[in-house]
N, CA, C and O atoms as CSV, one atom per row, in Angstrom:
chain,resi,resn,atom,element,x,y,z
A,1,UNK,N,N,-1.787,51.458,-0.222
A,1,UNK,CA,C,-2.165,50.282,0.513
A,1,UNK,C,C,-1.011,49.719,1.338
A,1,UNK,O,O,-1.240,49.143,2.401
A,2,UNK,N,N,0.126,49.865,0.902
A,2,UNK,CA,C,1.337,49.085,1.873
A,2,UNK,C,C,1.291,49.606,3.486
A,2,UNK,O,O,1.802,49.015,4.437
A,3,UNK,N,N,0.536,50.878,3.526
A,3,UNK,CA,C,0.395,51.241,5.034
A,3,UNK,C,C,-0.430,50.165,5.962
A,3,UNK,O,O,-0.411,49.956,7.175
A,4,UNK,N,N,-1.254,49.495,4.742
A,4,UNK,CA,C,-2.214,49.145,5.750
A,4,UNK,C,C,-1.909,47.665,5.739
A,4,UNK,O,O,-2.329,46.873,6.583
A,5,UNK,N,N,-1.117,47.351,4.675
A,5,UNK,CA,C,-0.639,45.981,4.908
A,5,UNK,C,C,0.328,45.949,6.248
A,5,UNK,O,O,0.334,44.957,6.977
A,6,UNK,N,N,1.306,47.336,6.570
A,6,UNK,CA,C,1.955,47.294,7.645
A,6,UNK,C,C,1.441,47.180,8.952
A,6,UNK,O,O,1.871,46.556,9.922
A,7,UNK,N,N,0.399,47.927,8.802
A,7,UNK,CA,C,-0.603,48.090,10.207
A,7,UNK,C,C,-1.458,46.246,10.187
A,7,UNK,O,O,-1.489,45.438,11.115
A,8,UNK,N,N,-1.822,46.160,9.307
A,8,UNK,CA,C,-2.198,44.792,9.479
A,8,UNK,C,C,-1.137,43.927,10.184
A,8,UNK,O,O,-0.825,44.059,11.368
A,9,UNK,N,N,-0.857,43.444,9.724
A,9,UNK,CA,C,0.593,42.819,9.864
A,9,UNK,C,C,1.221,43.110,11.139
A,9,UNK,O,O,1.281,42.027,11.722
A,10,UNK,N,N,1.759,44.089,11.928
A,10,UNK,CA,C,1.739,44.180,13.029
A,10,UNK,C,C,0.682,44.230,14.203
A,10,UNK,O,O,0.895,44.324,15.412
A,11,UNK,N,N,-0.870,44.118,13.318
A,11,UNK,CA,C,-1.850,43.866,14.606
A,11,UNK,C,C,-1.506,42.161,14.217
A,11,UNK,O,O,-1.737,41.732,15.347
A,12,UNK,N,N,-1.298,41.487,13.785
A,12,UNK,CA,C,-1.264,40.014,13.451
A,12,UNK,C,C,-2.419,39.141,12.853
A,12,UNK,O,O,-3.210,39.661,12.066
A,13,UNK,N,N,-2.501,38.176,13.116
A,13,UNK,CA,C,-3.660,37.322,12.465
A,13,UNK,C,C,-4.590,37.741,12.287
A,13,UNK,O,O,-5.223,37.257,11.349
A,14,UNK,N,N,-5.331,39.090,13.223
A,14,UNK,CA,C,-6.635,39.179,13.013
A,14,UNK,C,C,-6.472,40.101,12.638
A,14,UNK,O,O,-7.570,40.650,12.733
A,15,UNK,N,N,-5.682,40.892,12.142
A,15,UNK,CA,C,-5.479,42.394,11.088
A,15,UNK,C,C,-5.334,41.864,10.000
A,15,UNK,O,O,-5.967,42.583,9.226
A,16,UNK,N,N,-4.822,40.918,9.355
A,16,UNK,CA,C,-4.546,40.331,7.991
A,16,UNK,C,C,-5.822,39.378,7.551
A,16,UNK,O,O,-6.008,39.052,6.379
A,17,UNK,N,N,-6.698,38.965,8.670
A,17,UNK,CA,C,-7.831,38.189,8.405
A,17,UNK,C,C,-9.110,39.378,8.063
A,17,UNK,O,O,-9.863,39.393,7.089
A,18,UNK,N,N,-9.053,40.273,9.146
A,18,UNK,CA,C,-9.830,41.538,9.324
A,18,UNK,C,C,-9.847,42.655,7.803
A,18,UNK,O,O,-10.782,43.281,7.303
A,19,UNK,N,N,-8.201,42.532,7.345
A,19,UNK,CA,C,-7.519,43.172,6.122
A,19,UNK,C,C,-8.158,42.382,4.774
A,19,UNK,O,O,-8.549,42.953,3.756
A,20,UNK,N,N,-8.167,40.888,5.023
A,20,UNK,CA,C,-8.527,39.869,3.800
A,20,UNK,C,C,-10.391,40.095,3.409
A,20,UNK,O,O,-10.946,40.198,2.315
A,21,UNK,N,N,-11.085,40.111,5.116
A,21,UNK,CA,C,-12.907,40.032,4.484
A,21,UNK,C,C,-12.800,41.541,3.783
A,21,UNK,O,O,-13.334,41.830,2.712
A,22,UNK,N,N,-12.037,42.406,4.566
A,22,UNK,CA,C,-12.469,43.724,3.966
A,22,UNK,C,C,-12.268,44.220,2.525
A,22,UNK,O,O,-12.791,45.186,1.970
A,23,UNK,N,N,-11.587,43.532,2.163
A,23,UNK,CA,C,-11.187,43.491,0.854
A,23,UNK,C,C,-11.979,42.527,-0.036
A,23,UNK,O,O,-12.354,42.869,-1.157
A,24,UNK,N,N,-12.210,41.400,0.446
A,24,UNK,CA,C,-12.887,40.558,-0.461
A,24,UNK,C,C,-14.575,41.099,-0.367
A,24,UNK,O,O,-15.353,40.855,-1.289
A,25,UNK,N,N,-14.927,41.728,0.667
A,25,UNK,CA,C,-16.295,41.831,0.621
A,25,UNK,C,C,-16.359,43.412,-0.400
A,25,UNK,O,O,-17.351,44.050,-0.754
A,26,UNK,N,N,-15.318,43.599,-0.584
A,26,UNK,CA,C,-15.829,44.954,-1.700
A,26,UNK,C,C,-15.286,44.579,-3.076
A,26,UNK,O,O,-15.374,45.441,-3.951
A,27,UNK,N,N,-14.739,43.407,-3.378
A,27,UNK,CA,C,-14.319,42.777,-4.442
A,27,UNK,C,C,-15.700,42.413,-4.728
A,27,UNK,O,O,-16.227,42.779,-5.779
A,28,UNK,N,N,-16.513,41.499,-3.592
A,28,UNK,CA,C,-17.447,40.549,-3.828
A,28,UNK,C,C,-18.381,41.759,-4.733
A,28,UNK,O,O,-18.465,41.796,-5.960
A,29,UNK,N,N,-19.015,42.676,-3.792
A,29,UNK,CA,C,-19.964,43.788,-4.117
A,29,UNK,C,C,-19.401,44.488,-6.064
A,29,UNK,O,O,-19.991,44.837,-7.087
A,30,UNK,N,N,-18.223,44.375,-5.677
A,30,UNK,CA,C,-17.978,44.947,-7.698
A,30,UNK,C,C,-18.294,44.098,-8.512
A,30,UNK,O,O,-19.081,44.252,-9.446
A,31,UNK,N,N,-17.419,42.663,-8.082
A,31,UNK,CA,C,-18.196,41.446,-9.038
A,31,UNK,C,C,-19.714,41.208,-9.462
A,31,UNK,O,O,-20.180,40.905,-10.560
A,32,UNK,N,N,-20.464,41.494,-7.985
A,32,UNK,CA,C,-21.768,41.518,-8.161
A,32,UNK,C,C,-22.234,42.320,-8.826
A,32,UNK,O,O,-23.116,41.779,-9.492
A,33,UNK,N,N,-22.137,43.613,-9.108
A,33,UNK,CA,C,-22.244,44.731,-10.390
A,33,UNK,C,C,-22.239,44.332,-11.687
A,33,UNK,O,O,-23.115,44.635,-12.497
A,34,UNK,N,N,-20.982,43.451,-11.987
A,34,UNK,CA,C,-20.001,43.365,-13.408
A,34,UNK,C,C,-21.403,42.383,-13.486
A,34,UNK,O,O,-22.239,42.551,-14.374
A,35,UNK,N,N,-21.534,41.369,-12.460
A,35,UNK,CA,C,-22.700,39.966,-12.773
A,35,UNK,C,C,-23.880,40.788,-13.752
A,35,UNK,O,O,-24.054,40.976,-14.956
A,36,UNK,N,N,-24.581,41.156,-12.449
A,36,UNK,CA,C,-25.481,42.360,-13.194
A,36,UNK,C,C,-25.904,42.567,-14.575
A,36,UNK,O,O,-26.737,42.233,-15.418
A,37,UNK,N,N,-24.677,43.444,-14.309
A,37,UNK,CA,C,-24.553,43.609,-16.299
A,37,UNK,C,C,-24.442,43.175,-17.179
A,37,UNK,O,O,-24.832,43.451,-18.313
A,38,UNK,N,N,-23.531,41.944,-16.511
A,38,UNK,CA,C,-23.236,41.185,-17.767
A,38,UNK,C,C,-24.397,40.203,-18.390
A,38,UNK,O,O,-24.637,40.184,-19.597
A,39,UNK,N,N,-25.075,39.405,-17.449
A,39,UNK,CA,C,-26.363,38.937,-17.505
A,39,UNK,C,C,-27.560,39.144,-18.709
A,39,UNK,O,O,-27.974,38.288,-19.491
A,40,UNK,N,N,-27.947,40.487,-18.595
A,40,UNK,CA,C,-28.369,40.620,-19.972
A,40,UNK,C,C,-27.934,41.191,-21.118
A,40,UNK,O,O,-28.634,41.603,-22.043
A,41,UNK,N,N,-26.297,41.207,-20.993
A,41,UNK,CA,C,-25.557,41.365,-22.003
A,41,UNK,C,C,-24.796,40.254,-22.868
A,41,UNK,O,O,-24.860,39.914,-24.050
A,42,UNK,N,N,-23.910,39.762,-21.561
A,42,UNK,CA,C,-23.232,38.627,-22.412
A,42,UNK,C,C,-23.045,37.388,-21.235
A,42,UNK,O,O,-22.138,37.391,-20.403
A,43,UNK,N,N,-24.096,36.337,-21.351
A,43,UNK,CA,C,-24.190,35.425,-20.183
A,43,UNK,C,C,-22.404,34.498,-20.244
A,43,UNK,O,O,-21.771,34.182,-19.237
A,44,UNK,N,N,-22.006,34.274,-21.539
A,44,UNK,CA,C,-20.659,33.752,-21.292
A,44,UNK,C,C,-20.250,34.710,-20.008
A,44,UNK,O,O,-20.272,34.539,-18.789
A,45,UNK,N,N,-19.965,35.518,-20.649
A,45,UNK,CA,C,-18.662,36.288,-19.517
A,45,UNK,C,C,-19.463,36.245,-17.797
A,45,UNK,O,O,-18.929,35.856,-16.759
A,46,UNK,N,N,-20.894,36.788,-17.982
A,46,UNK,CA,C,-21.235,36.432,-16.594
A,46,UNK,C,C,-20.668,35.212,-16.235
A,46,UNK,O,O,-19.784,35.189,-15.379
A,47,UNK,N,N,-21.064,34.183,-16.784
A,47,UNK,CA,C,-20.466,32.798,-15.907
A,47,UNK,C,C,-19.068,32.992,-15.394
A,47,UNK,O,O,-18.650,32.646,-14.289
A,48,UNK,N,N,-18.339,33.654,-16.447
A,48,UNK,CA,C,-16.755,33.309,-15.873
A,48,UNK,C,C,-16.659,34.648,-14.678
A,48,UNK,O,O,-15.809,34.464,-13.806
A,49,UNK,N,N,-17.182,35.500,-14.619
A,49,UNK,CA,C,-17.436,36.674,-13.666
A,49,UNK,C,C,-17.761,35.720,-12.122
A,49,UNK,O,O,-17.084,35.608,-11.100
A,50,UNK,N,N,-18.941,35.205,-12.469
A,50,UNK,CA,C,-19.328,33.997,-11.594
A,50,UNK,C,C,-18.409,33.104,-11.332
A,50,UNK,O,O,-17.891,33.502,-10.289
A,51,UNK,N,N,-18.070,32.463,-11.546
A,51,UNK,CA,C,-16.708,31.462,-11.400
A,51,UNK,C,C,-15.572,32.645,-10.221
A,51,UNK,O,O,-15.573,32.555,-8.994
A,52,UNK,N,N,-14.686,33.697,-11.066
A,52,UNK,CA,C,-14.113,34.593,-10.347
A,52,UNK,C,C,-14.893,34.704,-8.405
A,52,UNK,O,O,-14.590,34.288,-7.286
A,53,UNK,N,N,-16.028,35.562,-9.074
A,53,UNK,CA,C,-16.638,35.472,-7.666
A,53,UNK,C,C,-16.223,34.520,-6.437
A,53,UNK,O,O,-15.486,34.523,-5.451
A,54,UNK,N,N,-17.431,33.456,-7.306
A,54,UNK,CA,C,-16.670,32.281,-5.815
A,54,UNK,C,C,-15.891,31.786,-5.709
A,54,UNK,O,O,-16.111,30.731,-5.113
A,55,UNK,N,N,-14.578,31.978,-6.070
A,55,UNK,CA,C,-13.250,32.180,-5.802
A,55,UNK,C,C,-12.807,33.048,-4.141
A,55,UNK,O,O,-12.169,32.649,-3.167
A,56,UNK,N,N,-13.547,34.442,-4.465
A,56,UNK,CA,C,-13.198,35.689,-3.930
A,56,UNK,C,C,-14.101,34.985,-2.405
A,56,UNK,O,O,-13.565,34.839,-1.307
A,57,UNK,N,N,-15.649,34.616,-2.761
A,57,UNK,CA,C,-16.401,34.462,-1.881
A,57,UNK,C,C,-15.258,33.489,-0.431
A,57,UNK,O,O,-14.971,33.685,0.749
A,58,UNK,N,N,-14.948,32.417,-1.529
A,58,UNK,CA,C,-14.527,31.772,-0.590
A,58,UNK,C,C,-13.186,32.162,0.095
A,58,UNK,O,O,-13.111,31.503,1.132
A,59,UNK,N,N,-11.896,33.109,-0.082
A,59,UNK,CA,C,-11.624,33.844,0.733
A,59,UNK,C,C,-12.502,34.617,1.540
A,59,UNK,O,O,-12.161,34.612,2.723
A,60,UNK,N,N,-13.705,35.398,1.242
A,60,UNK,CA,C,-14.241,35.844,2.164
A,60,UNK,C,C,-15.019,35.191,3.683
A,60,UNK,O,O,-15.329,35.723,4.748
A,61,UNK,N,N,-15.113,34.036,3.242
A,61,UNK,CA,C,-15.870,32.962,3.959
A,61,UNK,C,C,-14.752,32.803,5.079
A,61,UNK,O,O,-14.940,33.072,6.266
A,62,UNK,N,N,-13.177,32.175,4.362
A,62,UNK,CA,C,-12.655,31.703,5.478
A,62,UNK,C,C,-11.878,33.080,5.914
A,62,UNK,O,O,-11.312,32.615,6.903
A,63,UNK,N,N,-11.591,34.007,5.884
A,63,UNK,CA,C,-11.219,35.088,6.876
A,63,UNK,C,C,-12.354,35.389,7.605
A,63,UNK,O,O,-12.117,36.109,8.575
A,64,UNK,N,N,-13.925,34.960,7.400
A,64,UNK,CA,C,-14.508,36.071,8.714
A,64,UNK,C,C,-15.053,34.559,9.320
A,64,UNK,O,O,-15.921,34.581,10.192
A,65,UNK,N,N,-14.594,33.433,8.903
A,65,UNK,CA,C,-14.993,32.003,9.472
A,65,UNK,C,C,-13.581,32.270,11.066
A,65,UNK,O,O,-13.677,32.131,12.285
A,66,UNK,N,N,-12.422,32.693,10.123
A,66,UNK,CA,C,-11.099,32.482,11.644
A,66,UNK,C,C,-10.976,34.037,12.001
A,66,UNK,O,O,-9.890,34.535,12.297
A,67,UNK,N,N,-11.836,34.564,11.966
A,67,UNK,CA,C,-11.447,36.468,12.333
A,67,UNK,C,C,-12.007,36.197,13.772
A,67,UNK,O,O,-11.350,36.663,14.703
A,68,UNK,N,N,-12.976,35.599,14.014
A,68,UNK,CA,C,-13.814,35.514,15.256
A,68,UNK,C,C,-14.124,37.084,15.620
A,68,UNK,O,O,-14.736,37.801,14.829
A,69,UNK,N,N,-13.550,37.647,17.141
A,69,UNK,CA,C,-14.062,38.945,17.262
A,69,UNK,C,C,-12.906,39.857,16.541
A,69,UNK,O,O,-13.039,40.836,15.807
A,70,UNK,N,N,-11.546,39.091,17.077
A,70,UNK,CA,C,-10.453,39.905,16.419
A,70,UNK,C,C,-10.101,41.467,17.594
A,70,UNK,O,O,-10.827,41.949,18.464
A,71,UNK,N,N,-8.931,41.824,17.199
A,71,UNK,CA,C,-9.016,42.765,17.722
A,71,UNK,C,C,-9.382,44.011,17.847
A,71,UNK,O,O,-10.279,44.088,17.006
A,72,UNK,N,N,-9.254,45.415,18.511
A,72,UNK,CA,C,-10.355,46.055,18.232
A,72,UNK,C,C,-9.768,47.312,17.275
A,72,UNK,O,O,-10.393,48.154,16.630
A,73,UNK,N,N,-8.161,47.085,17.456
A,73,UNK,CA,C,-7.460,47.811,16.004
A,73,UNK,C,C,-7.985,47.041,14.434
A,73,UNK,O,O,-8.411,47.756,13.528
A,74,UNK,N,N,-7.906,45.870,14.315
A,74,UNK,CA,C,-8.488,45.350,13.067
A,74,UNK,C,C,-9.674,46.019,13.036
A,74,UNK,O,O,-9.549,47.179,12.644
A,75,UNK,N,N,-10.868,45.660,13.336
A,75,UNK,CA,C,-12.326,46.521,13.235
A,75,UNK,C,C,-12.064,47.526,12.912
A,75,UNK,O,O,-12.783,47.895,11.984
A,76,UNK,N,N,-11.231,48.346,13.264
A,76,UNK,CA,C,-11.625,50.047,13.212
A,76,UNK,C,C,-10.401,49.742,11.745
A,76,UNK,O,O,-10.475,50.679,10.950
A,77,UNK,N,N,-9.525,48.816,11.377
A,77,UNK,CA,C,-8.936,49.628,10.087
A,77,UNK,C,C,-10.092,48.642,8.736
A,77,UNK,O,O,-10.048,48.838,7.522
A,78,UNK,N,N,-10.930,47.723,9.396
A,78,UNK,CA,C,-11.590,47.113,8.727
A,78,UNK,C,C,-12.361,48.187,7.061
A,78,UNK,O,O,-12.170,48.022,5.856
A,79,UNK,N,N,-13.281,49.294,7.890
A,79,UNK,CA,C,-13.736,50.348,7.034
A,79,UNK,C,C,-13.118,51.047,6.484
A,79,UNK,O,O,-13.717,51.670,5.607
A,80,UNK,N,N,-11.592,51.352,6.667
A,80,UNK,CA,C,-10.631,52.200,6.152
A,80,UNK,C,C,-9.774,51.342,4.816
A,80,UNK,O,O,-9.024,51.809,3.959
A,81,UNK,N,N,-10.263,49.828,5.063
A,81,UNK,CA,C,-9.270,49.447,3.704
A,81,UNK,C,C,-10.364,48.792,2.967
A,81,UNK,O,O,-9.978,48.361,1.880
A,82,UNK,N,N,-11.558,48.591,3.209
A,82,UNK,CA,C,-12.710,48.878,2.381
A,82,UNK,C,C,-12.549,50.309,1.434
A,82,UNK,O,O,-12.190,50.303,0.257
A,83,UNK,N,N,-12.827,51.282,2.068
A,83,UNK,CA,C,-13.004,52.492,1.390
A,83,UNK,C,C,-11.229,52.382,0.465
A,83,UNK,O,O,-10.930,53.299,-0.299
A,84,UNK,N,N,-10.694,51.738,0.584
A,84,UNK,CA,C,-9.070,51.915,0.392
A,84,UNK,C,C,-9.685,50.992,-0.881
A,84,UNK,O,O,-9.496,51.248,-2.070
A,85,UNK,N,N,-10.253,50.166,-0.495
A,85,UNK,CA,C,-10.023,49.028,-1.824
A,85,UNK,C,C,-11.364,49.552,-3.046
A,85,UNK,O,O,-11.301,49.361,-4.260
A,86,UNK,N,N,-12.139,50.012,-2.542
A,86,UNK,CA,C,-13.315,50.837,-3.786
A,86,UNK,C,C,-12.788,52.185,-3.985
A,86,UNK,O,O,-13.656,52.891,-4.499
A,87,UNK,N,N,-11.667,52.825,-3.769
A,87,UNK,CA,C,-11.322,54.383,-4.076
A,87,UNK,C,C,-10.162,53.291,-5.555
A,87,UNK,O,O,-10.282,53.417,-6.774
A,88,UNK,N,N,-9.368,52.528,-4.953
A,88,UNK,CA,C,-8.772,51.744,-5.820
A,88,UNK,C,C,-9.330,50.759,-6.907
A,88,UNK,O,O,-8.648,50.430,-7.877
A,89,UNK,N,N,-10.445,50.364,-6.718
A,89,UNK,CA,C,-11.629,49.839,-7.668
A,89,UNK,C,C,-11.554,51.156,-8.935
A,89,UNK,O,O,-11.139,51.167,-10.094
A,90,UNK,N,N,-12.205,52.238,-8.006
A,90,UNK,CA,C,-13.082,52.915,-9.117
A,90,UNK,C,C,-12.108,54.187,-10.310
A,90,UNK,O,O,-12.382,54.864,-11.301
A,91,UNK,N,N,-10.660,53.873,-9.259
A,91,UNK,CA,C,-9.343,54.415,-10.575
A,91,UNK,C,C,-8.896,53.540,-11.186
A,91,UNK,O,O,-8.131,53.769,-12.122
A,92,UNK,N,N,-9.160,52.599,-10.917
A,92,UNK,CA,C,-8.214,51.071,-11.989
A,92,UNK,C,C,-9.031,51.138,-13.109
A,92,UNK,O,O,-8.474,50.941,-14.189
A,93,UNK,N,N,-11.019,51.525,-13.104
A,93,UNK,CA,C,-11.669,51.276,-13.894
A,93,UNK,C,C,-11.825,52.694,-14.563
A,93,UNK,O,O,-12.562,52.920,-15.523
A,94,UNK,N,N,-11.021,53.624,-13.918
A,94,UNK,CA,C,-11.318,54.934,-14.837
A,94,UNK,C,C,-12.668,55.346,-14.154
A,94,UNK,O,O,-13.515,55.894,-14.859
A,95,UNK,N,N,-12.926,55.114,-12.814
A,95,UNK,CA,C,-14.428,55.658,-12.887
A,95,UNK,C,C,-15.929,54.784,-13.566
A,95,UNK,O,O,-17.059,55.253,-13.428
A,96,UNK,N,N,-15.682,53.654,-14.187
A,96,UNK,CA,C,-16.271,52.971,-14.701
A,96,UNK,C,C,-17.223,52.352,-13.887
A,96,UNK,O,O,-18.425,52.340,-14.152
A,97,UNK,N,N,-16.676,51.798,-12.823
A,97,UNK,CA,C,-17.168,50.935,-11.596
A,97,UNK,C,C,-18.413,52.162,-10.820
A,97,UNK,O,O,-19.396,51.823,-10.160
A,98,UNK,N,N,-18.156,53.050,-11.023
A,98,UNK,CA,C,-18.881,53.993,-10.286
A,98,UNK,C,C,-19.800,54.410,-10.929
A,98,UNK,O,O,-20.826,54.518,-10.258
A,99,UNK,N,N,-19.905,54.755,-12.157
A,99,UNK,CA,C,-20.870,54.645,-13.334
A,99,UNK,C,C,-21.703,53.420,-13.624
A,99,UNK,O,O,-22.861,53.597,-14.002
A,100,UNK,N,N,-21.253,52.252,-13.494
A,100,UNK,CA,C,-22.069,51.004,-13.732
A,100,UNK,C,C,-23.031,51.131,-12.290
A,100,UNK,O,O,-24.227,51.424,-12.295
A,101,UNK,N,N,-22.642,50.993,-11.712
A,101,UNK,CA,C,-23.333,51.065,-10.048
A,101,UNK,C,C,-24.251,52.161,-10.181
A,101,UNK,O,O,-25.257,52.031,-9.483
A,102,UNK,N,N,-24.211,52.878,-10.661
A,102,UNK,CA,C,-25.561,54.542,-10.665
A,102,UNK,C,C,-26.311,53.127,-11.501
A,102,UNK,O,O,-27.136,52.263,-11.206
A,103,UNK,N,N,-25.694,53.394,-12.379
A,103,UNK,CA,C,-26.627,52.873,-14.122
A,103,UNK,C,C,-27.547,51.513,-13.234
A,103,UNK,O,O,-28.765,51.380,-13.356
A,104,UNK,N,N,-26.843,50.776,-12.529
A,104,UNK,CA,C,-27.869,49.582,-12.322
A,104,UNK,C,C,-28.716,49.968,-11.308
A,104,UNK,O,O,-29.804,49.394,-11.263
A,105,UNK,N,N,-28.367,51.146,-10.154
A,105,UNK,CA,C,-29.679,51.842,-9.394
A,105,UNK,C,C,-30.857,52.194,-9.819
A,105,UNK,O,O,-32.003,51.957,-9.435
A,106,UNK,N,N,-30.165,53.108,-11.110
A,106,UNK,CA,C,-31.140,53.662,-11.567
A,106,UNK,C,C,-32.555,52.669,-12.454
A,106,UNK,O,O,-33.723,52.964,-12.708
A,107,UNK,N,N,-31.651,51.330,-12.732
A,107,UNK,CA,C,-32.545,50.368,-13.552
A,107,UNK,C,C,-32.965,49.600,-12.643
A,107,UNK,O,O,-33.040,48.446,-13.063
A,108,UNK,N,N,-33.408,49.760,-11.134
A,108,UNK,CA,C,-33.767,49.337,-10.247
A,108,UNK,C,C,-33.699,47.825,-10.172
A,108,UNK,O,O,-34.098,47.238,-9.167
């Protein structure tokens, strides 16, 4: 990831704003999983899962509230540190994250 903090960072505000939704919107999407599950498992922890969330949400809110169009290097590394931040999701969890996500497809 430090590549892309560099490349951010030298596109400026709207690479680090562009860098921040892209990241929080695939944070948001895992949280929403963990919610999921946790729900009819263990509603404590959902809540605090919940809590976390809109935390995350609301970084996500205000980077694509001041991203406006941004530039057109941000956009294009937008999908690349998405996929950067769920390849890094799904080894932190051992693969776990990627398994819960089938499991709740499949339970439609």
């Amino acid at each position: 990831m430090p590549v892309f903090h560099l490349i951010t960072a030298l596109v400026g505000r709207a690479g680090v704003l562009a860098c921040t939704a892209a990241v929080e919107r695939t944070v948001h999407g895992h949280l929403q999983e963990q919610i999921m599950f946790l729900r009819r498992r263990d509603g404590e922890r959902a809540a605090l899962v919940e809590h976390i969330q809109a935390e995350e949400l609301a970084h996500l809110d205000y980077a694509e509230t001041n991203l406006r169009s941004g530039s057109a290097l941000a956009r294009l590394l937008s999908p690349m540190i998405a996929l950067a931040t769920a390849l890094l999701i799904a080894i932190s969890t051992r693969g776990d994250s990627i398994r819960l996500r089938r499991s709740l497809q499949a339970e439609g």
